[in-house]
Amino acid sequence: MIFIVTSFLKNQPMKIKSAVFMRGLKGDNEILNDGIPQVAFIGRSNVGKSSLINSLTGVKGLARTSSLPGLTQELNIFKINNSHYFVDLPGYGFAKIGRGRVDALHDLISWYLFESQHNPKVVLIIDAEVGPTKDDLATLKVLEDSGKEIVVVANKIDKVKKTQYLNQMKKIAELIGPHKIIAYSSKDKKGMGELSDEVLKKD
Ligand code: GTP
Ligand code: MG
């Protein structure tokens, strides 16, 4: 069933006017081939990808979230403003759901990002407090090598003390290199305007 929600909240600084859940995919589908630009959200499990989609669109409960890692297990496709697809990906680096399942999810992510012809813009989400992990940096490297357009989000910035903010963002920037980094918090509603501008802008 298609679940439709529209958000017209007045004082939100973002340009997202509508967000519609289209479907969850385990492989290719005609929807991915209809010419609408795609924006993929990737990061390790539990880093807050699905929560970010909810806060960015202003639609609570649009993407399913959980305090337990490993919840998202498909490519969940959302149509934004009738002009873009947001693709909520499963997280990487979470072993508890079983080796075979993890491999299958990694294959799905890898197929979508690198083998299919879909070529989405990629939002790589890292934990602002933890900084980029080895897995995050390895992911960044393959994204760079494949020529993807990349935006990095330092998520859960609410967990970084105000006195540590500049220092922590500098450390992250040193490891991430020449990519735009947006400090973000779904909890404190921070970074939404900047991120929606970045992902929806016409290139
Ligand atoms: P998978 O689908 O398992 O890969 O996880 P995910 O990356 O989609 O994470 P999800 O959005 O489900 O959130 C994971 C946990 O992080 C939940 O307990 C959220 O409440 C919490 N969380 C998400 N965003 C933030 C944030 O900005 N700040 C804080 N403090 N917690 C957050
Ligand atoms: Mg998720």
mmCIF file with all atom_site columns, C-alpha atoms in Angstrom, residues 10-159:
data_model
loop_
_atom_site.group_PDB
_atom_site.id
_atom_site.type_symbol
_atom_site.label_atom_id
_atom_site.label_alt_id
_atom_site.label_comp_id
_atom_site.label_asym_id
_atom_site.label_entity_id
_atom_site.label_seq_id
_atom_site.pdbx_PDB_ins_code
_atom_site.Cartn_x
_atom_site.Cartn_y
_atom_site.Cartn_z
_atom_site.occupancy
_atom_site.B_iso_or_equiv
_atom_site.pdbx_formal_charge
_atom_site.auth_seq_id
_atom_site.auth_comp_id
_atom_site.auth_asym_id
_atom_site.auth_atom_id
_atom_site.pdbx_PDB_model_num
ATOM 1   C CA . LYS A 1 10  ? 4.935  26.904  8.324   1.00 0.00 ? 10  LYS A CA 1
ATOM 2   C CA . ASN A 1 11  ? 8.183  27.825  9.964   1.00 0.00 ? 11  ASN A CA 1
ATOM 3   C CA . GLN A 1 12  ? 10.440 25.129  8.654   1.00 0.00 ? 12  GLN A CA 1
ATOM 4   C CA . PRO A 1 13  ? 13.372 26.616  6.790   1.00 0.00 ? 13  PRO A CA 1
ATOM 5   C CA . MET A 1 14  ? 13.446 23.902  4.159   1.00 0.00 ? 14  MET A CA 1
ATOM 6   C CA . LYS A 1 15  ? 12.084 23.611  0.704   1.00 0.00 ? 15  LYS A CA 1
ATOM 7   C CA . ILE A 1 16  ? 10.648 20.142  1.112   1.00 0.00 ? 16  ILE A CA 1
ATOM 8   C CA . LYS A 1 17  ? 6.899  20.433  0.613   1.00 0.00 ? 17  LYS A CA 1
ATOM 9   C CA . SER A 1 18  ? 5.922  16.831  0.133   1.00 0.00 ? 18  SER A CA 1
ATOM 10  C CA . ALA A 1 19  ? 7.344  13.416  0.925   1.00 0.00 ? 19  ALA A CA 1
ATOM 11  C CA . VAL A 1 20  ? 5.735  10.176  -0.204  1.00 0.00 ? 20  VAL A CA 1
ATOM 12  C CA . PHE A 1 21  ? 6.862  6.651   0.591   1.00 0.00 ? 21  PHE A CA 1
ATOM 13  C CA . MET A 1 22  ? 6.907  4.792   -2.714  1.00 0.00 ? 22  MET A CA 1
ATOM 14  C CA . ARG A 1 23  ? 8.199  1.301   -1.935  1.00 0.00 ? 23  ARG A CA 1
ATOM 15  C CA . GLY A 1 24  ? 10.925 -0.875  -0.472  1.00 0.00 ? 24  GLY A CA 1
ATOM 16  C CA . LEU A 1 25  ? 13.142 -2.637  -3.019  1.00 0.00 ? 25  LEU A CA 1
ATOM 17  C CA . LYS A 1 26  ? 15.438 -5.637  -2.826  1.00 0.00 ? 26  LYS A CA 1
ATOM 18  C CA . GLY A 1 27  ? 16.752 -5.107  -6.341  1.00 0.00 ? 27  GLY A CA 1
ATOM 19  C CA . ASP A 1 28  ? 16.110 -3.213  -9.537  1.00 0.00 ? 28  ASP A CA 1
ATOM 20  C CA . ASN A 1 29  ? 12.714 -1.751  -10.316 1.00 0.00 ? 29  ASN A CA 1
ATOM 21  C CA . GLU A 1 30  ? 11.221 0.454   -13.038 1.00 0.00 ? 30  GLU A CA 1
ATOM 22  C CA . ILE A 1 31  ? 10.816 3.227   -10.475 1.00 0.00 ? 31  ILE A CA 1
ATOM 23  C CA . LEU A 1 32  ? 14.612 3.669   -10.412 1.00 0.00 ? 32  LEU A CA 1
ATOM 24  C CA . ASN A 1 33  ? 14.677 4.056   -14.183 1.00 0.00 ? 33  ASN A CA 1
ATOM 25  C CA . ASP A 1 34  ? 12.077 6.791   -14.556 1.00 0.00 ? 34  ASP A CA 1
ATOM 26  C CA . GLY A 1 35  ? 14.597 9.653   -14.811 1.00 0.00 ? 35  GLY A CA 1
ATOM 27  C CA . ILE A 1 36  ? 13.900 11.322  -11.454 1.00 0.00 ? 36  ILE A CA 1
ATOM 28  C CA . PRO A 1 37  ? 17.212 12.302  -9.740  1.00 0.00 ? 37  PRO A CA 1
ATOM 29  C CA . GLN A 1 38  ? 18.097 10.098  -6.780  1.00 0.00 ? 38  GLN A CA 1
ATOM 30  C CA . VAL A 1 39  ? 19.745 10.998  -3.475  1.00 0.00 ? 39  VAL A CA 1
ATOM 31  C CA . ALA A 1 40  ? 21.066 8.061   -1.448  1.00 0.00 ? 40  ALA A CA 1
ATOM 32  C CA . PHE A 1 41  ? 21.617 8.166   2.320   1.00 0.00 ? 41  PHE A CA 1
ATOM 33  C CA . ILE A 1 42  ? 24.350 5.825   3.469   1.00 0.00 ? 42  ILE A CA 1
ATOM 34  C CA . GLY A 1 43  ? 26.196 5.246   6.744   1.00 0.00 ? 43  GLY A CA 1
ATOM 35  C CA . ARG A 1 44  ? 26.830 2.661   9.377   1.00 0.00 ? 44  ARG A CA 1
ATOM 36  C CA . SER A 1 45  ? 23.940 0.991   11.064  1.00 0.00 ? 45  SER A CA 1
ATOM 37  C CA . ASN A 1 46  ? 22.234 3.103   13.741  1.00 0.00 ? 46  ASN A CA 1
ATOM 38  C CA . VAL A 1 47  ? 23.967 6.332   12.693  1.00 0.00 ? 47  VAL A CA 1
ATOM 39  C CA . GLY A 1 48  ? 20.541 7.887   12.144  1.00 0.00 ? 48  GLY A CA 1
ATOM 40  C CA . LYS A 1 49  ? 19.864 7.688   8.388   1.00 0.00 ? 49  LYS A CA 1
ATOM 41  C CA . SER A 1 50  ? 16.139 7.015   8.684   1.00 0.00 ? 50  SER A CA 1
ATOM 42  C CA . SER A 1 51  ? 15.689 9.606   11.466  1.00 0.00 ? 51  SER A CA 1
ATOM 43  C CA . LEU A 1 52  ? 17.462 12.131  9.253   1.00 0.00 ? 52  LEU A CA 1
ATOM 44  C CA . ILE A 1 53  ? 15.010 11.501  6.407   1.00 0.00 ? 53  ILE A CA 1
ATOM 45  C CA . ASN A 1 54  ? 12.139 12.070  8.823   1.00 0.00 ? 54  ASN A CA 1
ATOM 46  C CA . SER A 1 55  ? 13.570 15.314  10.215  1.00 0.00 ? 55  SER A CA 1
ATOM 47  C CA . LEU A 1 56  ? 14.604 16.600  6.786   1.00 0.00 ? 56  LEU A CA 1
ATOM 48  C CA . THR A 1 57  ? 11.148 16.028  5.315   1.00 0.00 ? 57  THR A CA 1
ATOM 49  C CA . GLY A 1 58  ? 9.358  17.133  8.492   1.00 0.00 ? 58  GLY A CA 1
ATOM 50  C CA . VAL A 1 59  ? 7.290  13.928  8.412   1.00 0.00 ? 59  VAL A CA 1
ATOM 51  C CA . LYS A 1 60  ? 7.518  11.964  11.632  1.00 0.00 ? 60  LYS A CA 1
ATOM 52  C CA . GLY A 1 61  ? 7.387  8.214   11.064  1.00 0.00 ? 61  GLY A CA 1
ATOM 53  C CA . LEU A 1 62  ? 7.895  8.421   7.285   1.00 0.00 ? 62  LEU A CA 1
ATOM 54  C CA . ALA A 1 63  ? 10.994 6.203   7.479   1.00 0.00 ? 63  ALA A CA 1
ATOM 55  C CA . ARG A 1 64  ? 11.006 3.528   10.169  1.00 0.00 ? 64  ARG A CA 1
ATOM 56  C CA . THR A 1 65  ? 13.612 4.068   12.892  1.00 0.00 ? 65  THR A CA 1
ATOM 57  C CA . SER A 1 66  ? 14.832 2.054   15.863  1.00 0.00 ? 66  SER A CA 1
ATOM 58  C CA . SER A 1 67  ? 17.279 2.252   18.735  1.00 0.00 ? 67  SER A CA 1
ATOM 59  C CA . LEU A 1 68  ? 18.416 -1.228  17.656  1.00 0.00 ? 68  LEU A CA 1
ATOM 60  C CA . PRO A 1 69  ? 20.779 -1.310  14.660  1.00 0.00 ? 69  PRO A CA 1
ATOM 61  C CA . GLY A 1 70  ? 19.921 -3.228  11.507  1.00 0.00 ? 70  GLY A CA 1
ATOM 62  C CA . LEU A 1 71  ? 16.329 -2.073  11.030  1.00 0.00 ? 71  LEU A CA 1
ATOM 63  C CA . THR A 1 72  ? 16.384 -0.884  7.426   1.00 0.00 ? 72  THR A CA 1
ATOM 64  C CA . GLN A 1 73  ? 16.872 -3.936  5.202   1.00 0.00 ? 73  GLN A CA 1
ATOM 65  C CA . GLU A 1 74  ? 15.704 -2.703  1.793   1.00 0.00 ? 74  GLU A CA 1
ATOM 66  C CA . LEU A 1 75  ? 16.211 0.292   -0.470  1.00 0.00 ? 75  LEU A CA 1
ATOM 67  C CA . ASN A 1 76  ? 13.358 2.455   0.755   1.00 0.00 ? 76  ASN A CA 1
ATOM 68  C CA . ILE A 1 77  ? 12.326 4.962   -1.874  1.00 0.00 ? 77  ILE A CA 1
ATOM 69  C CA . PHE A 1 78  ? 10.636 8.277   -1.056  1.00 0.00 ? 78  PHE A CA 1
ATOM 70  C CA . LYS A 1 79  ? 9.458  10.798  -3.616  1.00 0.00 ? 79  LYS A CA 1
ATOM 71  C CA . ILE A 1 80  ? 10.290 14.361  -2.555  1.00 0.00 ? 80  ILE A CA 1
ATOM 72  C CA . ASN A 1 81  ? 8.476  17.392  -4.046  1.00 0.00 ? 81  ASN A CA 1
ATOM 73  C CA . ASN A 1 82  ? 7.696  15.256  -7.116  1.00 0.00 ? 82  ASN A CA 1
ATOM 74  C CA . SER A 1 83  ? 11.243 16.110  -8.212  1.00 0.00 ? 83  SER A CA 1
ATOM 75  C CA . HIS A 1 84  ? 13.650 13.751  -6.399  1.00 0.00 ? 84  HIS A CA 1
ATOM 76  C CA . TYR A 1 85  ? 13.832 10.315  -4.893  1.00 0.00 ? 85  TYR A CA 1
ATOM 77  C CA . PHE A 1 86  ? 15.430 9.901   -1.490  1.00 0.00 ? 86  PHE A CA 1
ATOM 78  C CA . VAL A 1 87  ? 16.800 6.384   -1.054  1.00 0.00 ? 87  VAL A CA 1
ATOM 79  C CA . ASP A 1 88  ? 17.164 5.199   2.551   1.00 0.00 ? 88  ASP A CA 1
ATOM 80  C CA . LEU A 1 89  ? 19.773 2.434   2.525   1.00 0.00 ? 89  LEU A CA 1
ATOM 81  C CA . PRO A 1 90  ? 20.442 -0.352  5.025   1.00 0.00 ? 90  PRO A CA 1
ATOM 82  C CA . GLY A 1 91  ? 23.373 0.439   7.339   1.00 0.00 ? 91  GLY A CA 1
ATOM 83  C CA . TYR A 1 92  ? 26.765 -1.189  7.037   1.00 0.00 ? 92  TYR A CA 1
ATOM 84  C CA . GLY A 1 93  ? 28.936 -2.811  9.692   1.00 0.00 ? 93  GLY A CA 1
ATOM 85  C CA . PHE A 1 94  ? 26.290 -4.537  11.785  1.00 0.00 ? 94  PHE A CA 1
ATOM 86  C CA . ALA A 1 95  ? 26.843 -8.232  12.385  1.00 0.00 ? 95  ALA A CA 1
ATOM 87  C CA . LYS A 1 96  ? 24.059 -9.250  14.766  1.00 0.00 ? 96  LYS A CA 1
ATOM 88  C CA . ILE A 1 97  ? 21.522 -9.997  12.048  1.00 0.00 ? 97  ILE A CA 1
ATOM 89  C CA . GLY A 1 98  ? 23.740 -12.856 10.790  1.00 0.00 ? 98  GLY A CA 1
ATOM 90  C CA . ARG A 1 99  ? 26.666 -13.025 8.393   1.00 0.00 ? 99  ARG A CA 1
ATOM 91  C CA . GLY A 1 100 ? 24.613 -14.194 5.391   1.00 0.00 ? 100 GLY A CA 1
ATOM 92  C CA . ARG A 1 101 ? 22.075 -11.416 5.854   1.00 0.00 ? 101 ARG A CA 1
ATOM 93  C CA . VAL A 1 102 ? 24.816 -8.781  6.245   1.00 0.00 ? 102 VAL A CA 1
ATOM 94  C CA . ASP A 1 103 ? 26.482 -10.002 3.033   1.00 0.00 ? 103 ASP A CA 1
ATOM 95  C CA . ALA A 1 104 ? 23.159 -9.838  1.185   1.00 0.00 ? 104 ALA A CA 1
ATOM 96  C CA . LEU A 1 105 ? 22.560 -6.269  2.390   1.00 0.00 ? 105 LEU A CA 1
ATOM 97  C CA . HIS A 1 106 ? 26.091 -5.206  1.467   1.00 0.00 ? 106 HIS A CA 1
ATOM 98  C CA . ASP A 1 107 ? 25.586 -6.755  -1.987  1.00 0.00 ? 107 ASP A CA 1
ATOM 99  C CA . LEU A 1 108 ? 22.350 -4.779  -2.365  1.00 0.00 ? 108 LEU A CA 1
ATOM 100 C CA . ILE A 1 109 ? 24.026 -1.479  -1.361  1.00 0.00 ? 109 ILE A CA 1
ATOM 101 C CA . SER A 1 110 ? 27.012 -2.206  -3.573  1.00 0.00 ? 110 SER A CA 1
ATOM 102 C CA . TRP A 1 111 ? 24.846 -3.117  -6.560  1.00 0.00 ? 111 TRP A CA 1
ATOM 103 C CA . TYR A 1 112 ? 22.756 0.045   -6.184  1.00 0.00 ? 112 TYR A CA 1
ATOM 104 C CA . LEU A 1 113 ? 25.675 2.442   -5.681  1.00 0.00 ? 113 LEU A CA 1
ATOM 105 C CA . PHE A 1 114 ? 28.325 0.977   -7.939  1.00 0.00 ? 114 PHE A CA 1
ATOM 106 C CA . GLU A 1 115 ? 27.012 -1.583  -10.423 1.00 0.00 ? 115 GLU A CA 1
ATOM 107 C CA . SER A 1 116 ? 23.624 -0.214  -11.442 1.00 0.00 ? 116 SER A CA 1
ATOM 108 C CA . GLN A 1 117 ? 23.466 2.764   -13.777 1.00 0.00 ? 117 GLN A CA 1
ATOM 109 C CA . HIS A 1 118 ? 21.448 4.862   -11.344 1.00 0.00 ? 118 HIS A CA 1
ATOM 110 C CA . ASN A 1 119 ? 24.294 7.131   -10.151 1.00 0.00 ? 119 ASN A CA 1
ATOM 111 C CA . PRO A 1 120 ? 22.656 8.866   -7.161  1.00 0.00 ? 120 PRO A CA 1
ATOM 112 C CA . LYS A 1 121 ? 24.052 11.861  -5.355  1.00 0.00 ? 121 LYS A CA 1
ATOM 113 C CA . VAL A 1 122 ? 25.309 10.393  -2.054  1.00 0.00 ? 122 VAL A CA 1
ATOM 114 C CA . VAL A 1 123 ? 24.854 11.700  1.477   1.00 0.00 ? 123 VAL A CA 1
ATOM 115 C CA . LEU A 1 124 ? 27.395 9.874   3.660   1.00 0.00 ? 124 LEU A CA 1
ATOM 116 C CA . ILE A 1 125 ? 26.272 10.088  7.268   1.00 0.00 ? 125 ILE A CA 1
ATOM 117 C CA . ILE A 1 126 ? 28.813 9.755   10.061  1.00 0.00 ? 126 ILE A CA 1
ATOM 118 C CA . ASP A 1 127 ? 28.496 10.069  13.828  1.00 0.00 ? 127 ASP A CA 1
ATOM 119 C CA . ALA A 1 128 ? 29.751 13.537  14.830  1.00 0.00 ? 128 ALA A CA 1
ATOM 120 C CA . GLU A 1 129 ? 30.801 12.410  18.289  1.00 0.00 ? 129 GLU A CA 1
ATOM 121 C CA . VAL A 1 130 ? 32.625 9.251   17.150  1.00 0.00 ? 130 VAL A CA 1
ATOM 122 C CA . GLY A 1 131 ? 34.098 10.823  13.999  1.00 0.00 ? 131 GLY A CA 1
ATOM 123 C CA . PRO A 1 132 ? 34.654 8.861   10.768  1.00 0.00 ? 132 PRO A CA 1
ATOM 124 C CA . THR A 1 133 ? 35.307 5.165   11.442  1.00 0.00 ? 133 THR A CA 1
ATOM 125 C CA . LYS A 1 134 ? 37.473 2.864   9.322   1.00 0.00 ? 134 LYS A CA 1
ATOM 126 C CA . ASP A 1 135 ? 34.324 1.633   7.555   1.00 0.00 ? 135 ASP A CA 1
ATOM 127 C CA . ASP A 1 136 ? 33.190 5.220   6.907   1.00 0.00 ? 136 ASP A CA 1
ATOM 128 C CA . LEU A 1 137 ? 36.547 6.143   5.373   1.00 0.00 ? 137 LEU A CA 1
ATOM 129 C CA . ALA A 1 138 ? 36.610 2.963   3.252   1.00 0.00 ? 138 ALA A CA 1
ATOM 130 C CA . THR A 1 139 ? 33.103 3.782   2.011   1.00 0.00 ? 139 THR A CA 1
ATOM 131 C CA . LEU A 1 140 ? 34.138 7.358   1.263   1.00 0.00 ? 140 LEU A CA 1
ATOM 132 C CA . LYS A 1 141 ? 37.101 6.082   -0.754  1.00 0.00 ? 141 LYS A CA 1
ATOM 133 C CA . VAL A 1 142 ? 34.986 3.804   -2.985  1.00 0.00 ? 142 VAL A CA 1
ATOM 134 C CA . LEU A 1 143 ? 32.452 6.581   -3.460  1.00 0.00 ? 143 LEU A CA 1
ATOM 135 C CA . GLU A 1 144 ? 35.251 8.935   -4.511  1.00 0.00 ? 144 GLU A CA 1
ATOM 136 C CA . ASP A 1 145 ? 36.797 6.328   -6.799  1.00 0.00 ? 145 ASP A CA 1
ATOM 137 C CA . SER A 1 146 ? 33.465 5.849   -8.545  1.00 0.00 ? 146 SER A CA 1
ATOM 138 C CA . GLY A 1 147 ? 33.135 9.610   -9.114  1.00 0.00 ? 147 GLY A CA 1
ATOM 139 C CA . LYS A 1 148 ? 30.018 10.123  -7.010  1.00 0.00 ? 148 LYS A CA 1
ATOM 140 C CA . GLU A 1 149 ? 28.869 13.530  -5.922  1.00 0.00 ? 149 GLU A CA 1
ATOM 141 C CA . ILE A 1 150 ? 29.251 13.363  -2.129  1.00 0.00 ? 150 ILE A CA 1
ATOM 142 C CA . VAL A 1 151 ? 27.960 15.367  0.829   1.00 0.00 ? 151 VAL A CA 1
ATOM 143 C CA . VAL A 1 152 ? 29.058 14.329  4.324   1.00 0.00 ? 152 VAL A CA 1
ATOM 144 C CA . VAL A 1 153 ? 26.725 14.772  7.284   1.00 0.00 ? 153 VAL A CA 1
ATOM 145 C CA . ALA A 1 154 ? 28.148 14.849  10.818  1.00 0.00 ? 154 ALA A CA 1
ATOM 146 C CA . ASN A 1 155 ? 25.020 13.557  12.534  1.00 0.00 ? 155 ASN A CA 1
ATOM 147 C CA . LYS A 1 156 ? 23.964 13.572  16.207  1.00 0.00 ? 156 LYS A CA 1
ATOM 148 C CA . ILE A 1 157 ? 25.865 16.848  16.644  1.00 0.00 ? 157 ILE A CA 1
ATOM 149 C CA . ASP A 1 158 ? 23.699 17.372  19.756  1.00 0.00 ? 158 ASP A CA 1
ATOM 150 C CA . LYS A 1 159 ? 26.000 14.840  21.459  1.00 0.00 ? 159 LYS A CA 1
#
